[in-house]
CSV table of C-alpha atoms and ligand atoms in Angstrom, one decimal:
chain,number,residue,atom,x,y,z
D,23,UNK,CA,-26.2,-32.8,-35.8
D,24,UNK,CA,-25.3,-29.3,-37.1
D,25,UNK,CA,-25.1,-28.7,-40.8
D,26,UNK,CA,-21.7,-27.8,-42.3
D,27,UNK,CA,-22.5,-24.1,-43.2
D,28,UNK,CA,-23.7,-23.3,-39.8
D,29,UNK,CA,-20.7,-25.1,-38.3
D,30,UNK,CA,-18.4,-23.0,-40.4
D,31,UNK,CA,-20.2,-19.9,-39.4
D,32,UNK,CA,-19.9,-20.7,-35.8
D,33,UNK,CA,-16.3,-21.5,-36.3
D,34,UNK,CA,-15.6,-18.1,-37.8
D,35,UNK,CA,-17.4,-16.4,-35.0
D,36,UNK,CA,-15.5,-18.4,-32.4
D,37,UNK,CA,-12.3,-17.3,-34.1
D,38,UNK,CA,-12.9,-13.8,-33.1
D,39,UNK,CA,-12.3,-15.0,-29.5
D,40,UNK,CA,-9.9,-17.9,-30.1
D,41,UNK,CA,-8.1,-17.5,-33.4
D,42,UNK,CA,-7.7,-20.6,-35.5
D,43,UNK,CA,-4.0,-20.0,-36.1
D,44,UNK,CA,-3.3,-19.8,-32.3
D,45,UNK,CA,-5.8,-20.0,-29.6
D,46,UNK,CA,-3.5,-18.3,-27.2
D,47,UNK,CA,-4.0,-15.1,-29.2
D,48,UNK,CA,-7.3,-13.3,-28.9
D,49,UNK,CA,-9.1,-13.1,-25.7
D,50,UNK,CA,-6.5,-15.2,-23.8
D,51,UNK,CA,-3.8,-12.7,-24.7
D,52,UNK,CA,-6.0,-9.8,-23.9
D,53,UNK,CA,-7.0,-10.9,-20.5
D,54,UNK,CA,-3.5,-11.7,-19.6
D,55,UNK,CA,-2.5,-8.2,-20.7
D,56,UNK,CA,-5.4,-6.8,-18.7
D,57,UNK,CA,-4.5,-8.7,-15.6
D,58,UNK,CA,-0.9,-7.4,-15.8
D,59,UNK,CA,-2.3,-3.9,-16.2
D,60,UNK,CA,-4.4,-4.2,-13.2
D,61,UNK,CA,-1.8,-5.7,-11.0
D,62,UNK,CA,0.4,-2.6,-11.5
D,63,UNK,CA,-2.2,-0.1,-10.4
D,64,UNK,CA,-1.3,1.1,-6.9
D,65,UNK,CA,-4.4,3.3,-6.2
D,66,UNK,CA,-6.8,0.7,-4.8
D,67,UNK,CA,-10.0,2.3,-5.8
D,68,UNK,CA,-8.8,2.7,-9.3
D,69,UNK,CA,-7.5,-0.9,-9.3
D,70,UNK,CA,-11.0,-2.1,-8.2
D,71,UNK,CA,-12.8,-0.1,-10.9
D,72,UNK,CA,-10.5,-1.5,-13.6
D,73,UNK,CA,-10.9,-5.0,-12.4
D,74,UNK,CA,-14.6,-4.6,-12.4
D,75,UNK,CA,-14.6,-3.2,-15.9
D,76,UNK,CA,-12.4,-5.9,-17.4
D,77,UNK,CA,-14.4,-8.6,-15.5
D,78,UNK,CA,-17.6,-7.5,-17.1
D,79,UNK,CA,-16.0,-7.3,-20.5
D,80,UNK,CA,-14.4,-10.8,-20.4
D,81,UNK,CA,-17.4,-12.3,-18.8
D,82,UNK,CA,-19.5,-11.2,-21.7
D,83,UNK,CA,-16.9,-12.5,-24.2
D,84,UNK,CA,-17.1,-15.9,-22.6
D,85,UNK,CA,-20.8,-16.1,-22.9
D,86,UNK,CA,-20.7,-15.5,-26.7
D,87,UNK,CA,-17.7,-17.6,-27.2
D,88,UNK,CA,-19.2,-20.6,-25.4
D,89,UNK,CA,-22.4,-20.2,-27.3
D,90,UNK,CA,-20.5,-20.5,-30.6
D,91,UNK,CA,-18.7,-23.5,-29.4
D,92,UNK,CA,-21.8,-25.3,-28.3
D,93,UNK,CA,-24.0,-24.4,-31.2
D,94,UNK,CA,-21.3,-25.2,-33.8
D,95,UNK,CA,-20.4,-28.4,-32.0
D,96,UNK,CA,-16.9,-27.3,-32.4
D,97,UNK,CA,-15.5,-30.0,-30.2
D,98,UNK,CA,-16.3,-32.4,-33.1
D,99,UNK,CA,-13.7,-30.4,-35.2
D,100,UNK,CA,-11.0,-31.0,-32.7
D,101,UNK,CA,-11.2,-27.7,-30.9
D,102,UNK,CA,-10.3,-28.3,-27.2
D,103,UNK,CA,-12.8,-26.9,-24.7
D,104,UNK,CA,-10.1,-27.1,-22.0
D,105,UNK,CA,-7.6,-25.2,-23.9
D,106,UNK,CA,-9.9,-22.4,-25.0
D,107,UNK,CA,-13.1,-21.7,-22.9
D,108,UNK,CA,-12.0,-23.5,-19.7
D,109,UNK,CA,-8.7,-21.7,-19.7
D,110,UNK,CA,-10.4,-18.4,-20.3
D,111,UNK,CA,-12.9,-19.0,-17.5
D,112,UNK,CA,-9.9,-19.6,-15.1
D,113,UNK,CA,-8.4,-16.3,-16.0
D,114,UNK,CA,-11.8,-14.6,-15.6
D,115,UNK,CA,-12.0,-16.2,-12.1
D,116,UNK,CA,-8.6,-14.6,-11.4
D,117,UNK,CA,-10.0,-11.2,-12.3
D,118,UNK,CA,-12.9,-11.8,-9.9
D,119,UNK,CA,-10.6,-12.8,-7.2
D,120,UNK,CA,-8.6,-9.6,-7.8
D,121,UNK,CA,-11.7,-7.5,-7.1
D,122,UNK,CA,-12.3,-9.3,-3.8
D,123,UNK,CA,-8.7,-9.0,-2.9
D,124,UNK,CA,-8.5,-5.3,-3.6
D,125,UNK,CA,-11.5,-4.7,-1.4
D,126,UNK,CA,-9.9,-6.6,1.4
D,127,UNK,CA,-6.8,-4.5,1.0
D,128,UNK,CA,-8.9,-1.3,1.0
D,129,UNK,CA,-10.5,-2.4,4.2
D,130,UNK,CA,-7.1,-3.1,5.8
D,131,UNK,CA,-5.9,0.3,4.6
D,132,UNK,CA,-8.8,2.1,6.1
D,133,UNK,CA,-8.3,0.5,9.4
D,134,UNK,CA,-4.7,1.8,9.7
D,135,UNK,CA,-5.5,5.4,8.7
D,136,UNK,CA,-7.5,8.1,10.5
D,137,UNK,CA,-10.5,9.6,8.8
D,138,UNK,CA,-10.0,13.1,7.6
D,139,UNK,CA,-10.4,15.6,10.5
D,140,UNK,CA,-12.4,18.6,9.5
D,141,UNK,CA,-13.6,20.3,12.6
D,142,UNK,CA,-10.8,19.5,14.9
D,143,UNK,CA,-10.4,22.1,17.5
D,144,UNK,CA,-6.7,22.5,18.4
D,145,UNK,CA,-6.3,24.4,21.6
D,146,UNK,CA,-3.4,26.7,21.7
D,147,UNK,CA,-1.7,28.4,24.6
D,148,UNK,CA,-0.9,31.9,23.9
D,149,UNK,CA,1.8,33.7,25.9
D,150,UNK,CA,1.3,37.5,25.6
D,151,UNK,CA,4.2,39.8,26.1
D,152,UNK,CA,2.7,42.9,27.8
D,153,UNK,CA,-1.0,42.1,28.1
D,154,UNK,CA,-3.0,45.3,27.5
D,155,UNK,CA,-6.0,44.8,29.6
D,156,UNK,CA,-7.8,42.4,31.9
D,157,UNK,CA,-10.0,39.8,30.2
D,158,UNK,CA,-12.8,37.6,31.3
D,159,UNK,CA,-12.8,33.9,30.5
D,160,UNK,CA,-15.5,33.2,28.0
D,161,UNK,CA,-16.6,30.1,29.7
D,162,UNK,CA,-16.3,30.5,33.6
D,163,UNK,CA,-16.2,34.4,33.6
D,164,UNK,CA,-13.2,34.4,35.9
D,165,UNK,CA,-10.7,37.1,35.2
D,166,UNK,CA,-7.5,36.7,33.2
D,167,UNK,CA,-5.2,39.3,34.5
D,168,UNK,CA,-2.8,41.4,32.6
D,169,UNK,CA,0.3,39.4,31.8
D,170,UNK,CA,-1.2,35.9,32.4
D,171,UNK,CA,-1.4,33.0,30.0
D,172,UNK,CA,-4.7,32.3,28.3
D,173,UNK,CA,-6.1,29.8,25.7
D,174,UNK,CA,-7.6,30.6,22.5
D,175,UNK,CA,-8.6,28.9,19.2
D,176,UNK,CA,-6.0,29.0,16.6
D,177,UNK,CA,-8.3,28.6,13.6
D,178,UNK,CA,-11.7,30.2,14.5
D,179,UNK,CA,-10.5,33.7,15.0
D,180,UNK,CA,-13.4,34.5,17.2
D,181,UNK,CA,-11.3,36.6,19.6
D,182,UNK,CA,-12.4,34.5,22.6
D,183,UNK,CA,-10.0,33.9,25.5
D,184,UNK,CA,-10.1,31.2,28.1
D,185,UNK,CA,-8.4,30.9,31.5
D,186,UNK,CA,-7.6,27.2,31.2
D,187,UNK,CA,-7.5,24.2,28.9
D,188,UNK,CA,-10.6,22.9,30.6
D,189,UNK,CA,-12.7,26.0,29.9
D,190,UNK,CA,-11.4,25.9,26.3
D,191,UNK,CA,-12.6,22.3,25.9
D,192,UNK,CA,-16.0,22.9,27.6
D,193,UNK,CA,-16.5,25.7,25.1
D,194,UNK,CA,-15.6,24.1,21.9
D,195,UNK,CA,-16.2,20.3,22.4
D,196,UNK,CA,-19.3,18.8,20.9
D,197,UNK,CA,-21.3,15.9,22.0
D,198,UNK,CA,-21.1,12.8,19.9
D,199,UNK,CA,-24.5,11.9,18.5
D,200,UNK,CA,-24.0,8.3,19.1
D,201,UNK,CA,-22.2,7.8,22.5
D,202,UNK,CA,-22.9,11.4,23.9
D,203,UNK,CA,-19.2,11.7,24.8
D,204,UNK,CA,-17.9,15.3,24.7
D,205,UNK,CA,-15.0,15.6,22.3
D,206,UNK,CA,-12.9,18.2,20.7
D,207,UNK,CA,-12.1,15.9,17.8
D,208,UNK,CA,-15.4,15.3,16.0
D,209,UNK,CA,-16.5,14.4,12.6
D,210,UNK,CA,-19.7,15.9,11.0
D,211,UNK,CA,-22.2,13.6,9.4
D,212,UNK,CA,-21.8,14.1,5.7
D,213,UNK,CA,-25.7,14.0,5.2
D,214,UNK,CA,-26.7,15.9,8.3
D,215,UNK,CA,-23.8,18.2,9.3
D,216,UNK,CA,-25.5,19.2,12.6
D,217,UNK,CA,-24.7,15.7,13.8
D,218,UNK,CA,-21.2,15.0,14.9
D,219,UNK,CA,-19.4,11.8,15.9
D,220,UNK,CA,-16.4,11.2,18.0
D,221,UNK,CA,-13.3,9.4,16.6
D,222,UNK,CA,-14.4,5.9,17.9
D,223,UNK,CA,-17.9,6.1,16.7
D,224,UNK,CA,-16.8,7.6,13.4
D,225,UNK,CA,-14.6,4.5,12.9
D,226,UNK,CA,-17.6,2.3,13.5
D,227,UNK,CA,-19.7,4.3,11.0
D,228,UNK,CA,-17.2,4.1,8.1
D,229,UNK,CA,-17.1,1.1,5.9
D,230,UNK,CA,-16.0,0.1,2.5
D,231,UNK,CA,-18.9,-0.9,0.2
D,232,UNK,CA,-18.1,-4.3,-1.5
D,233,UNK,CA,-20.1,-3.3,-4.5
D,234,UNK,CA,-18.3,-0.1,-5.5
D,235,UNK,CA,-15.2,-0.2,-3.3
D,236,UNK,CA,-16.0,3.4,-2.1
D,237,UNK,CA,-15.6,4.5,1.5
D,238,UNK,CA,-19.1,5.2,2.9
D,239,UNK,CA,-20.5,6.2,6.2
D,240,UNK,CA,-23.5,5.6,8.3
D,241,UNK,CA,-26.4,3.7,6.9
D,242,UNK,CA,-25.9,0.8,4.5
D,243,UNK,CA,-28.3,-1.0,2.3
D,244,UNK,CA,-27.3,-4.6,3.3
D,245,UNK,CA,-24.8,-6.6,5.0
D,246,UNK,CA,-23.9,-10.2,4.0
D,247,UNK,CA,-21.1,-12.4,5.3
D,248,UNK,CA,-19.8,-9.3,7.2
D,249,UNK,CA,-19.5,-7.3,4.0
D,250,UNK,CA,-21.5,-4.1,3.7
D,251,UNK,CA,-23.2,-2.7,0.6
D,252,UNK,CA,-24.1,1.0,0.2
D,253,UNK,CA,-27.0,0.6,-2.2
D,254,UNK,CA,-29.4,-1.9,-3.7
D,255,UNK,CA,-27.4,-1.7,-6.9
D,256,UNK,CA,-24.1,-2.6,-5.2
D,257,UNK,CA,-25.8,-5.4,-3.3
D,258,UNK,CA,-27.4,-6.8,-6.5
D,259,UNK,CA,-24.1,-6.6,-8.4
D,260,UNK,CA,-22.4,-8.9,-6.0
D,261,UNK,CA,-25.1,-11.0,-4.6
D,262,UNK,CA,-28.0,-10.8,-7.2
D,263,UNK,CA,-28.9,-12.9,-10.2
D,264,UNK,CA,-28.8,-11.9,-13.8
D,265,UNK,CA,-32.2,-11.2,-15.3
D,266,UNK,CA,-32.3,-12.9,-18.8
D,267,UNK,CA,-34.6,-10.2,-20.1
D,268,UNK,CA,-33.0,-6.9,-19.2
D,269,UNK,CA,-29.4,-8.2,-18.4
D,270,UNK,CA,-29.5,-6.4,-15.0
D,271,UNK,CA,-28.3,-7.9,-11.8
D,272,UNK,CA,-31.4,-8.2,-9.7
D,273,UNK,CA,-32.4,-9.2,-6.2
D,274,UNK,CA,-36.1,-10.0,-6.8
D,275,UNK,CA,-36.8,-12.5,-9.4
D,276,UNK,CA,-38.8,-15.5,-10.5
D,277,UNK,CA,-37.8,-18.7,-12.2
D,278,UNK,CA,-39.5,-19.5,-15.4
D,279,UNK,CA,-42.2,-22.0,-14.9
D,280,UNK,CA,-41.2,-24.2,-17.9
D,281,UNK,CA,-37.4,-23.8,-17.4
D,282,UNK,CA,-36.2,-23.0,-14.0
D,283,UNK,CA,-32.8,-21.9,-15.2
D,284,UNK,CA,-34.3,-18.9,-16.9
D,285,UNK,CA,-34.6,-16.0,-14.5
D,286,UNK,CA,-36.8,-13.0,-14.9
D,287,UNK,CA,-36.7,-9.9,-12.6
D,288,UNK,CA,-39.9,-8.5,-10.9
D,289,UNK,CA,-39.9,-5.5,-13.2
D,290,UNK,CA,-39.6,-7.5,-16.4
D,291,UNK,CA,-42.4,-9.9,-15.1
D,292,UNK,CA,-44.6,-6.9,-14.4
D,293,UNK,CA,-44.1,-5.7,-17.9
D,294,UNK,CA,-44.9,-9.2,-19.2
D,295,UNK,CA,-41.5,-9.7,-21.0
D,296,UNK,CA,-41.8,-13.4,-20.5
D,297,UNK,CA,-45.1,-13.5,-22.3
D,298,UNK,CA,-43.5,-12.0,-25.4
D,299,UNK,CA,-41.0,-14.8,-25.4
D,300,UNK,CA,-42.3,-17.1,-28.0
D,301,UNK,CA,-40.2,-19.2,-30.5
D,302,UNK,CA,-42.8,-18.7,-33.2
D,303,UNK,CA,-43.2,-15.0,-32.8
D,304,UNK,CA,-39.6,-14.1,-33.7
D,305,UNK,CA,-40.4,-10.4,-33.6
D,306,UNK,CA,-40.9,-10.4,-29.9
D,307,UNK,CA,-37.9,-12.6,-29.2
D,308,UNK,CA,-35.9,-10.0,-31.1
D,309,UNK,CA,-37.2,-7.3,-28.9
D,310,UNK,CA,-35.9,-9.1,-25.8
D,311,UNK,CA,-32.6,-9.6,-27.3
D,312,UNK,CA,-32.4,-6.0,-28.4
D,313,UNK,CA,-33.2,-4.8,-24.9
D,314,UNK,CA,-30.6,-7.1,-23.4
D,315,UNK,CA,-28.0,-6.0,-25.9
D,316,UNK,CA,-28.8,-2.4,-25.3
D,317,UNK,CA,-28.6,-2.9,-21.5
D,318,UNK,CA,-25.2,-4.6,-21.9
D,319,UNK,CA,-23.9,-1.9,-24.2
D,320,UNK,CA,-25.0,0.9,-22.0
D,321,UNK,CA,-23.2,-0.7,-19.1
D,322,UNK,CA,-19.9,-1.0,-20.9
D,323,UNK,CA,-20.2,2.5,-22.5
D,324,UNK,CA,-20.6,4.1,-19.0
D,325,UNK,CA,-17.2,2.9,-18.1
D,326,UNK,CA,-15.5,3.1,-21.5
D,327,UNK,CA,-14.3,6.5,-21.0
D,328,UNK,CA,-12.2,5.7,-18.0
D,329,UNK,CA,-11.0,2.5,-19.6
D,330,UNK,CA,-9.8,3.3,-23.0
D,331,UNK,CA,-8.6,0.3,-24.9
D,332,UNK,CA,-5.9,0.5,-27.5
D,333,UNK,CA,-6.9,1.1,-31.2
D,334,UNK,CA,-6.4,-2.6,-32.0
D,335,UNK,CA,-8.5,-3.8,-29.1
D,336,UNK,CA,-11.3,-1.4,-30.1
D,337,UNK,CA,-11.3,-2.7,-33.7
D,338,UNK,CA,-11.7,-6.3,-32.6
D,339,UNK,CA,-14.2,-5.3,-30.0
D,340,UNK,CA,-16.3,-3.6,-32.8
D,341,UNK,CA,-16.0,-6.7,-34.9
D,342,UNK,CA,-17.3,-8.8,-32.0
D,343,UNK,CA,-20.1,-6.3,-31.5
D,344,UNK,CA,-21.1,-6.7,-35.2
D,345,UNK,CA,-21.0,-10.4,-34.9
D,346,UNK,CA,-23.2,-10.4,-31.8
D,347,UNK,CA,-25.8,-8.3,-33.6
D,348,UNK,CA,-26.0,-10.9,-36.2
D,349,UNK,CA,-26.6,-13.7,-33.7
D,350,UNK,CA,-29.6,-15.8,-34.4
D,351,UNK,CA,-32.0,-14.7,-31.6
D,352,UNK,CA,-33.1,-18.2,-30.7
D,353,UNK,CA,-29.6,-19.2,-30.2
D,354,UNK,CA,-29.0,-16.3,-27.9
D,355,UNK,CA,-31.9,-17.5,-25.7
D,356,UNK,CA,-30.5,-21.0,-25.8
D,357,UNK,CA,-27.1,-19.7,-24.6
D,358,UNK,CA,-28.8,-17.9,-21.7
D,359,UNK,CA,-30.0,-21.1,-20.3
D,360,UNK,CA,-26.6,-22.5,-20.8
D,361,UNK,CA,-25.0,-19.7,-18.8
D,362,UNK,CA,-27.2,-20.4,-15.9
D,363,UNK,CA,-26.6,-24.1,-16.1
D,364,UNK,CA,-23.1,-23.6,-15.5
F,215,ZN,ZN1,-12.4,29.8,32.7
F,216,ZN,ZN1,-19.1,8.6,20.1
F,217,ZN,ZN1,-21.5,0.8,-3.1
F,218,ZN,ZN1,-35.3,-7.8,-16.0
């Protein structure tokens, strides 16, 4: 049974997310607004980045709001879980689906467009009027007589002339580093420009990373359910677990020996972060919470510049930030195990 003062404090904090006068205001109104905003964006990469940003933001909000609800036993005050947290959760889920949907669209778009052609060699036939002198084909060394047609490169300006399209192709085409086919239309490797690929192989090499929605080529970090990820970070973001000590999405982790719902990453384990976790030694618990808050803050600040909220939204965000800073540290740890239970 929670005491009255504590319950009132939780109720006030909960009100920052779901206001007492109308639960529909606060985060529910915000997320609906954000969803509308994102759906209007036509640039798919931008759409993905925004969806990701707002998802992170609302996901964090939900963690805190739920913590207040449970700690304050607000259900006993007649606050409906279904009309607040559960409703919010559903909209957050919609934000997540929007990210997945956008990546699918990006992939579809990529399939229907050609990659940028940089080194394409366009042969051009040049019909000279009075040809001044006899020329030798730069490839087969046969003579191009005065007045005859010849082939030359329109963009290289190398002053080379060829007797036929075949000689032109032989001279300028490159061998695909993957299938060894000779081709005039080739695409240099972004990392190793001396390697080139034909159109088909280049299509094979290009992929859209499911973690950052960027078009990448060549090597990828991992593939899961036929989705590719460009880096460890991108893979961990979509397929990893949240470390409860540093708030990072991680791939290598342990379960706490006493409570399997608590997850600790390999790095934090090495540093002995879990050993500091001690309900009696509050100083240490506070350190962990500080580290986690800092990590979460850094994450959102990084993207804040591209995603400016309105002044009103910023003010309420700051208030929530303050409220989070005052959180009883043990309660935060309790909430962490609750997140994972769900
Ligand atoms: Zn020739
Ligand atoms: Zn090829
Ligand atoms: Zn990526
Ligand atoms: Zn960690």
